[in-house]
Structure formats: C-alpha cells, structure tokens
Short mmCIF file of C-alpha atoms in Angstrom, two decimals:
data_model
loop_
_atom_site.label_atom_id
_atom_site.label_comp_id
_atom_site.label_asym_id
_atom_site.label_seq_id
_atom_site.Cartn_x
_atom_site.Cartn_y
_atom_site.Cartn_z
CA UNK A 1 0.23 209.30 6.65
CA UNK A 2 0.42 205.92 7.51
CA UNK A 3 3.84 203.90 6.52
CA UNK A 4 3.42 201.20 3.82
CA UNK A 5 1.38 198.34 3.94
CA UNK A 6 3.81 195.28 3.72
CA UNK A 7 4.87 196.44 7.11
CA UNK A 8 4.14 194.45 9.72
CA UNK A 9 5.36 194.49 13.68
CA UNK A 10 8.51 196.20 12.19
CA UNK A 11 9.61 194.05 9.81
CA UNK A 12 8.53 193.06 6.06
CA UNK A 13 7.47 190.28 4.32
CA UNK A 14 7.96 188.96 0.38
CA UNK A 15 6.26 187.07 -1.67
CA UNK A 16 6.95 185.05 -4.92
CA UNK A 17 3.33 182.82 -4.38
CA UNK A 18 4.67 180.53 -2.99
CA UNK A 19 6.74 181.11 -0.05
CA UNK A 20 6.83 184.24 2.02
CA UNK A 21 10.15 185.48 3.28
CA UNK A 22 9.76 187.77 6.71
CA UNK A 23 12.52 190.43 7.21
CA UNK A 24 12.90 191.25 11.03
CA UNK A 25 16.19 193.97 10.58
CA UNK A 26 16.03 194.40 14.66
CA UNK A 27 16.75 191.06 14.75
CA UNK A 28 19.75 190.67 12.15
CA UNK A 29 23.40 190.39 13.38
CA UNK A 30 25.16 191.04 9.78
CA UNK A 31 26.23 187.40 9.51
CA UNK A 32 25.88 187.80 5.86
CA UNK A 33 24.94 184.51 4.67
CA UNK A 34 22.39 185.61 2.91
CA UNK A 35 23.76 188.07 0.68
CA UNK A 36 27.33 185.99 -0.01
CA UNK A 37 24.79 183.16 -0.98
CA UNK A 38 22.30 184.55 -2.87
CA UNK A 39 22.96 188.52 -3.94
CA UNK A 40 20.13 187.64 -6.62
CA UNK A 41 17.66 187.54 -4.18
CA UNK A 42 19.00 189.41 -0.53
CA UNK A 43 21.28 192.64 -1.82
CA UNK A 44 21.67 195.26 0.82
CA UNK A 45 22.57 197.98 -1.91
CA UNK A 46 19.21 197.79 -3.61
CA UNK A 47 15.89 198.76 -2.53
CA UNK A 48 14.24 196.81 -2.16
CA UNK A 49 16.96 194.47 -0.69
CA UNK A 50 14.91 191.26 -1.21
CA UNK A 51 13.98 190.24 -4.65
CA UNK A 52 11.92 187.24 -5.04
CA UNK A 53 11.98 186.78 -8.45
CA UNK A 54 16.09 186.17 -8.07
CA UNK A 55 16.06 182.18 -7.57
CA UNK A 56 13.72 179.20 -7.28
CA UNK A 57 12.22 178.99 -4.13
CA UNK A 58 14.01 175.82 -3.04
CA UNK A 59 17.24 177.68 -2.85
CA UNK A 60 15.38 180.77 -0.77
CA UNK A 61 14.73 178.63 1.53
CA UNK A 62 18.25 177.10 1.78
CA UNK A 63 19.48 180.50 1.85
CA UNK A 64 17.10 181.69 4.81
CA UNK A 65 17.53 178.69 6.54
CA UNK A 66 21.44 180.21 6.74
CA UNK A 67 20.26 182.51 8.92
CA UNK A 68 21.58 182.06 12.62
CA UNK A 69 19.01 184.44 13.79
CA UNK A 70 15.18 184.74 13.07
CA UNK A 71 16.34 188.16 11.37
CA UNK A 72 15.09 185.54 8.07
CA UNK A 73 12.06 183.55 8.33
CA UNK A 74 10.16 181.37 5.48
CA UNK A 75 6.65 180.02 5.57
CA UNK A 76 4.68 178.15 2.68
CA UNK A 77 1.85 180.07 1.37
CA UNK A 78 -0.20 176.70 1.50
CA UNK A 79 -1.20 176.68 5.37
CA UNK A 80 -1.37 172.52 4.88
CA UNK A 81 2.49 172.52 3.88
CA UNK A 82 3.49 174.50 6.98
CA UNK A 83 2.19 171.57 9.26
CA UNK A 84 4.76 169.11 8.79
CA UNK A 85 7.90 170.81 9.07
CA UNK A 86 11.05 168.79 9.23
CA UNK A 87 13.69 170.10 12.08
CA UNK A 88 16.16 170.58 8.89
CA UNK A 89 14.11 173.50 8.12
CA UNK A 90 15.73 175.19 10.84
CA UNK A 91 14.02 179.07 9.85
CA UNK A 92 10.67 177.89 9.06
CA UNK A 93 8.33 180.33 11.36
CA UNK A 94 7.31 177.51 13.42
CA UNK A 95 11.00 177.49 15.11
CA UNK A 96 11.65 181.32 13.97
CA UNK A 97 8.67 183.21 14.24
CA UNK A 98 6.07 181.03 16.05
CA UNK A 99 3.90 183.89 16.75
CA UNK A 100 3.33 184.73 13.21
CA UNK A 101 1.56 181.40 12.57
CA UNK A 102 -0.40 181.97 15.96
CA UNK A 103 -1.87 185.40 14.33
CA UNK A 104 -2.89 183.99 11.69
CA UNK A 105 -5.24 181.30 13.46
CA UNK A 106 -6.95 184.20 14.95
CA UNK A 107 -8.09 185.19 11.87
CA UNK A 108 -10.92 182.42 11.60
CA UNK A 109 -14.24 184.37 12.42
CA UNK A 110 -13.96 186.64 9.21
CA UNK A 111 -15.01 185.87 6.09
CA UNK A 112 -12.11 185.73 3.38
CA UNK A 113 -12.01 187.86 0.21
CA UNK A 114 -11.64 186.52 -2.93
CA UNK A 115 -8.73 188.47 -5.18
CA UNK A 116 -7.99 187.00 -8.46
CA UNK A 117 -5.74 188.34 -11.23
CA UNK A 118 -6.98 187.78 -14.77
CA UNK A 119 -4.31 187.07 -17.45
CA UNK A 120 -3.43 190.30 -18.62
CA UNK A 121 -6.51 191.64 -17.23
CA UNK A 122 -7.92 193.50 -14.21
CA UNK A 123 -7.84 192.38 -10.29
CA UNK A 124 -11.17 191.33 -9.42
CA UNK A 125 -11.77 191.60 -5.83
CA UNK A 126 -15.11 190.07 -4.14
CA UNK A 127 -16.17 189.95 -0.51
CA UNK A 128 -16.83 192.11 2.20
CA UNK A 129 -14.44 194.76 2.48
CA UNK A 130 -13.26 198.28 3.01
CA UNK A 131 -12.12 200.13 0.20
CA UNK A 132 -9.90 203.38 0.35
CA UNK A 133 -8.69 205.10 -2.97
CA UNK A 134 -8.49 208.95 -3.29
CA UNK A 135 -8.86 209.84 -0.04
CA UNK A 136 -12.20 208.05 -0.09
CA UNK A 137 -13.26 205.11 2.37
CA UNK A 138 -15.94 202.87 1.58
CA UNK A 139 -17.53 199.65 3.29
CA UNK A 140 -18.85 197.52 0.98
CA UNK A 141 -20.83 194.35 1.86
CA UNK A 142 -20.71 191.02 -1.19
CA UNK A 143 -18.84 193.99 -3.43
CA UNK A 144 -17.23 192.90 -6.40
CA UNK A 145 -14.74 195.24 -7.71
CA UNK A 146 -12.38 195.78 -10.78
CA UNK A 147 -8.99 197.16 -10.57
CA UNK A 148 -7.44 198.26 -13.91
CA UNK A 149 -4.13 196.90 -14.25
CA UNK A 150 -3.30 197.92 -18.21
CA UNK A 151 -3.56 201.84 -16.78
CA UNK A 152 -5.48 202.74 -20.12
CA UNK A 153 -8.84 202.80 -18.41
CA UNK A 154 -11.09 205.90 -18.64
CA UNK A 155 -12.63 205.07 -15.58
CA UNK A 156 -9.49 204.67 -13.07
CA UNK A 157 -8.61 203.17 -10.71
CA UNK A 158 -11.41 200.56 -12.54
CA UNK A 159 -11.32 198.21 -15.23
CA UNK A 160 -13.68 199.25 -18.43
CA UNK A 161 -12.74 196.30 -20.56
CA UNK A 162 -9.52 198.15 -22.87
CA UNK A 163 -7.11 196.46 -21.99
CA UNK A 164 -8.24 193.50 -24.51
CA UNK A 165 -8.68 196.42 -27.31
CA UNK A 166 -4.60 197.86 -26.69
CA UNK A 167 -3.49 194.37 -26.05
CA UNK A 168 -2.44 194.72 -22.83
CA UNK A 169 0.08 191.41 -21.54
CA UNK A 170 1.04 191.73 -18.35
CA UNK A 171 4.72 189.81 -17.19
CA UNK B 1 5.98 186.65 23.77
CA UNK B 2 3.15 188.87 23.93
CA UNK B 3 2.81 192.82 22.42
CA UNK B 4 4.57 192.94 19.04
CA UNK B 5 1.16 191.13 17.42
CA UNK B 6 -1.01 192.82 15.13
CA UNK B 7 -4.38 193.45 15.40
CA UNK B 8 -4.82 194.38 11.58
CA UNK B 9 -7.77 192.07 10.28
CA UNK B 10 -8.18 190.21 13.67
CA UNK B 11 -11.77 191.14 13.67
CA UNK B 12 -12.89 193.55 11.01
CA UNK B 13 -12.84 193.11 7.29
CA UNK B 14 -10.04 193.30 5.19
CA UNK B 15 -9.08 196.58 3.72
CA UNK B 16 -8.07 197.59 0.57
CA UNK B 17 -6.30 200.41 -0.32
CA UNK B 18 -4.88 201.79 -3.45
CA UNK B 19 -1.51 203.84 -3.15
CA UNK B 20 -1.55 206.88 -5.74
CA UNK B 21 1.14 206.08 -8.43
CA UNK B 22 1.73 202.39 -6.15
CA UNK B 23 0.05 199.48 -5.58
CA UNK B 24 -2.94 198.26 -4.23
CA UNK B 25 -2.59 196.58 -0.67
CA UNK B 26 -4.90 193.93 0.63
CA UNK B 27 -5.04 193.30 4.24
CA UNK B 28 -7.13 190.35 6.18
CA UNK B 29 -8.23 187.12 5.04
CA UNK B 30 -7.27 186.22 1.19
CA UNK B 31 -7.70 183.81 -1.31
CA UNK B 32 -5.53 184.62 -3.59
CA UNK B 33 -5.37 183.70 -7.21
CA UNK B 34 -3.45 184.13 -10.21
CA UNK B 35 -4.96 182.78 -13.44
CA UNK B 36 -2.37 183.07 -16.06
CA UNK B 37 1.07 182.02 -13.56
CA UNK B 38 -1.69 179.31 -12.09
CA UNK B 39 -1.22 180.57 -8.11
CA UNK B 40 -3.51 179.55 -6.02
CA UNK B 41 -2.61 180.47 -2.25
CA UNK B 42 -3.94 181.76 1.05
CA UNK B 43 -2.54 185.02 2.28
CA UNK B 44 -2.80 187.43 5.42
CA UNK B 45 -1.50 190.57 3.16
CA UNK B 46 -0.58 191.53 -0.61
CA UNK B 47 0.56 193.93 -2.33
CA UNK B 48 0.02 194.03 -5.99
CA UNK B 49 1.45 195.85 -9.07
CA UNK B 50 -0.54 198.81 -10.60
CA UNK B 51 2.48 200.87 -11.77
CA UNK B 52 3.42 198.48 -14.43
CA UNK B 53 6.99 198.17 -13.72
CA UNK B 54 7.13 195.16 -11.35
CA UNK B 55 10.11 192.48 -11.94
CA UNK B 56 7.56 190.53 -9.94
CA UNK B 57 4.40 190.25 -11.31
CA UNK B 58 1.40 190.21 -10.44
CA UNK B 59 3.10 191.04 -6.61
CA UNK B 60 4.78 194.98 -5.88
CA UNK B 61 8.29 194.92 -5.80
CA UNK B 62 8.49 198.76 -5.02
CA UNK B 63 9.31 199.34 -8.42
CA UNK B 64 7.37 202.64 -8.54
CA UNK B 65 9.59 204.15 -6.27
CA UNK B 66 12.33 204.49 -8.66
CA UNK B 67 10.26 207.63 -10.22
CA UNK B 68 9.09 210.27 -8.41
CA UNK B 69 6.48 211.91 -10.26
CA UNK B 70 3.20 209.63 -9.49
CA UNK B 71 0.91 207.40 -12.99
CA UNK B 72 -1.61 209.40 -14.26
#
C-alpha cells in the first residue's frame, strides 16, 4: 500500500487555490506561532491540523511567515507571482524551501493535463495520463475522462450526466 | 541539498488515482481549474473531494477519514 498522495519528501502540502502551505514536521521546533495566531487554520488537535478554509490567505501567509524555521513554507499557486518576492516574505519557498521551486522547473518536458471542475458537476480530466481506480492501471494517450462528483452515478467512478436531474450543488 | 527530491512526474505522465471511499489524487503537470469559485492555477499535485464532505471544496481536506466504512 502506498501512503497518501499529498505526501511529498516527508512532509505535506495544502491548498486553498491560491497559495500552498508545505508542512515539513522534521523540521518544526514547537515555537507555536502558528497555532497561538491562527488555531482556525494550524490546530494540532485536529486532523488534519491545517485547514485552509480557516482565514484569507493574506493572513496565512502572515501566520507562516511566523515561522522561525522552514517547518512552514508558502508559495503562490501562480508561478509568475513567486518571482518577485519581497525579503519581508521571510517563509516564501524561495528563502524556505528553495528546492521545491527547483523541482518544479524540471518538470518542463511533459505535457500538462488539463483538470477542470464543473459547477456542481463532474471533474473532467484531459491529457495524457495514467489512470488507476479499482485496482486497475491504465495509460491513456489525449484521454478525456469524467469523474462523478454528485456520487449518484450508475456508472462510478464516472459522470453519466445525473447530477443535473438530483440537483446536485456542490460547496 | 541534494536526495530528499522527488522524482514523481519528473519524466513520465501524471497519474491519477482514485482512493476507494477518498479522493482522487493528481500527480505531474496541472492546469488546474475551477469554474464555479473561478480558480485558475498551475499545480504539481491535487487532491480533490469525491466523498462529499469536504470543508474545502473542490480540494480534500481528509474529511472522509472521519468514517470508517468506505462510499458506495
């Protein structure tokens, strides 16, 4: 079995859309800024401990950028954003995390996939790709698929069009 | 600083796998939209709600692990 997904190096990462907090625990020295600041978004007692949907994302970032250690790191989503970082910014991954940003240059020989959500509709997925459900693996080459996200379809884990007849709104 | 990096979607196509009674988690190169919250962003990873019960939508907030038995 392999662990979950949002796992990376160690550590975690969250996402509101935005911004993307990384959690390195190895790394954290229980200053406890984060929590005394903002138990919204970092509580140790919950699981999991960082909820993104707790405060704007200009206050995140003043809270991570509490952090005396790279234990908290922040990056814009928008790769353009992340190249003009002011020195204020003092956990930004650039001065954290600067490998992070280094991985993700490496990336540049594969094609992207496109994955879009459709108001209260399915995740539509298109691209090259491999595809595991079930215990099933599949490589698929300019695939399009349709995740249902309502979970009334008779043809799960894809979309057959009911979630417009039950009314499905997803929030 | 090197040895911690990941190799995950260095060179091979992203991969997409959907956790029974979780998410499904994207992995590579992503151009991620969101048509009704109007997000528009490039990302490395995601994980996104199936279960329903996200405080986070449309992202996976590990919601699904409150309850044991798995979604039919």
């Amino acid at each position: 079995m392999e662990g979950k997904n949002d796992n990376f190096s160690g550590g975690r990462k969250y996402t509101n859309g935005e911004i993307t907090v990384f959690w390195k625990p190895g790394a954290c020295v229980h200053a406890s800024y984060c929590y005394r600041e903002l138990i919204e978004v970092f509580d140790p007692g919950r699981r999991p401990w960082v909820d993104m949907s707790g405060s704007t994302t200009e206050r995140i970032i003043e809270v991570v950028n509490m952090c005396p250690t790279e234990a908290l790191s922040w990056k814009w989503n928008d790769e353009e954003k992340n190249k003009n970082i002011s020195f204020d910014q003092t956990n930004h991954i650039v001065f954290r995390r600067p490998e992070l940003l280094e991985s993700k240059e490496t990336d540049e020989g594969v094609k992207p996939i496109s994955v879009k959500v459709m108001p209260d509709g399915p995740i539509v997925i298109k691209g090259d790709f491999t595809f595991s459900f079930d215990g099933t693996t599949k490589n698929v080459k300019e695939g399009i698929l349709s995740i249902c996200r309502c979970r009334a379809s008779d043809h799960m884990p894809f979309c057959d069009g009911v979630h417009r007849k039950i009314g499905y709104e997803d929030k | 600083m090197k040895g911690m990096e990941t190799d995950n979607g260095k060179d091979k196509n992203p991969v997409i796998e959907i956790v029974e009674g979780g998410p499904i988690n994207i992995k590579g190169r992503i151009v991620f939209k969101d048509l009704k919250r109007d997000i528009t962003t490039d990302l490395d990873e995601v994980s996104l709600c199936l279960c329903g019960r996200s405080k986070n939508m449309p992202f996976c907030d590990d919601s699904h692990l409150s309850h044991f038995e798995s979604i039919e």
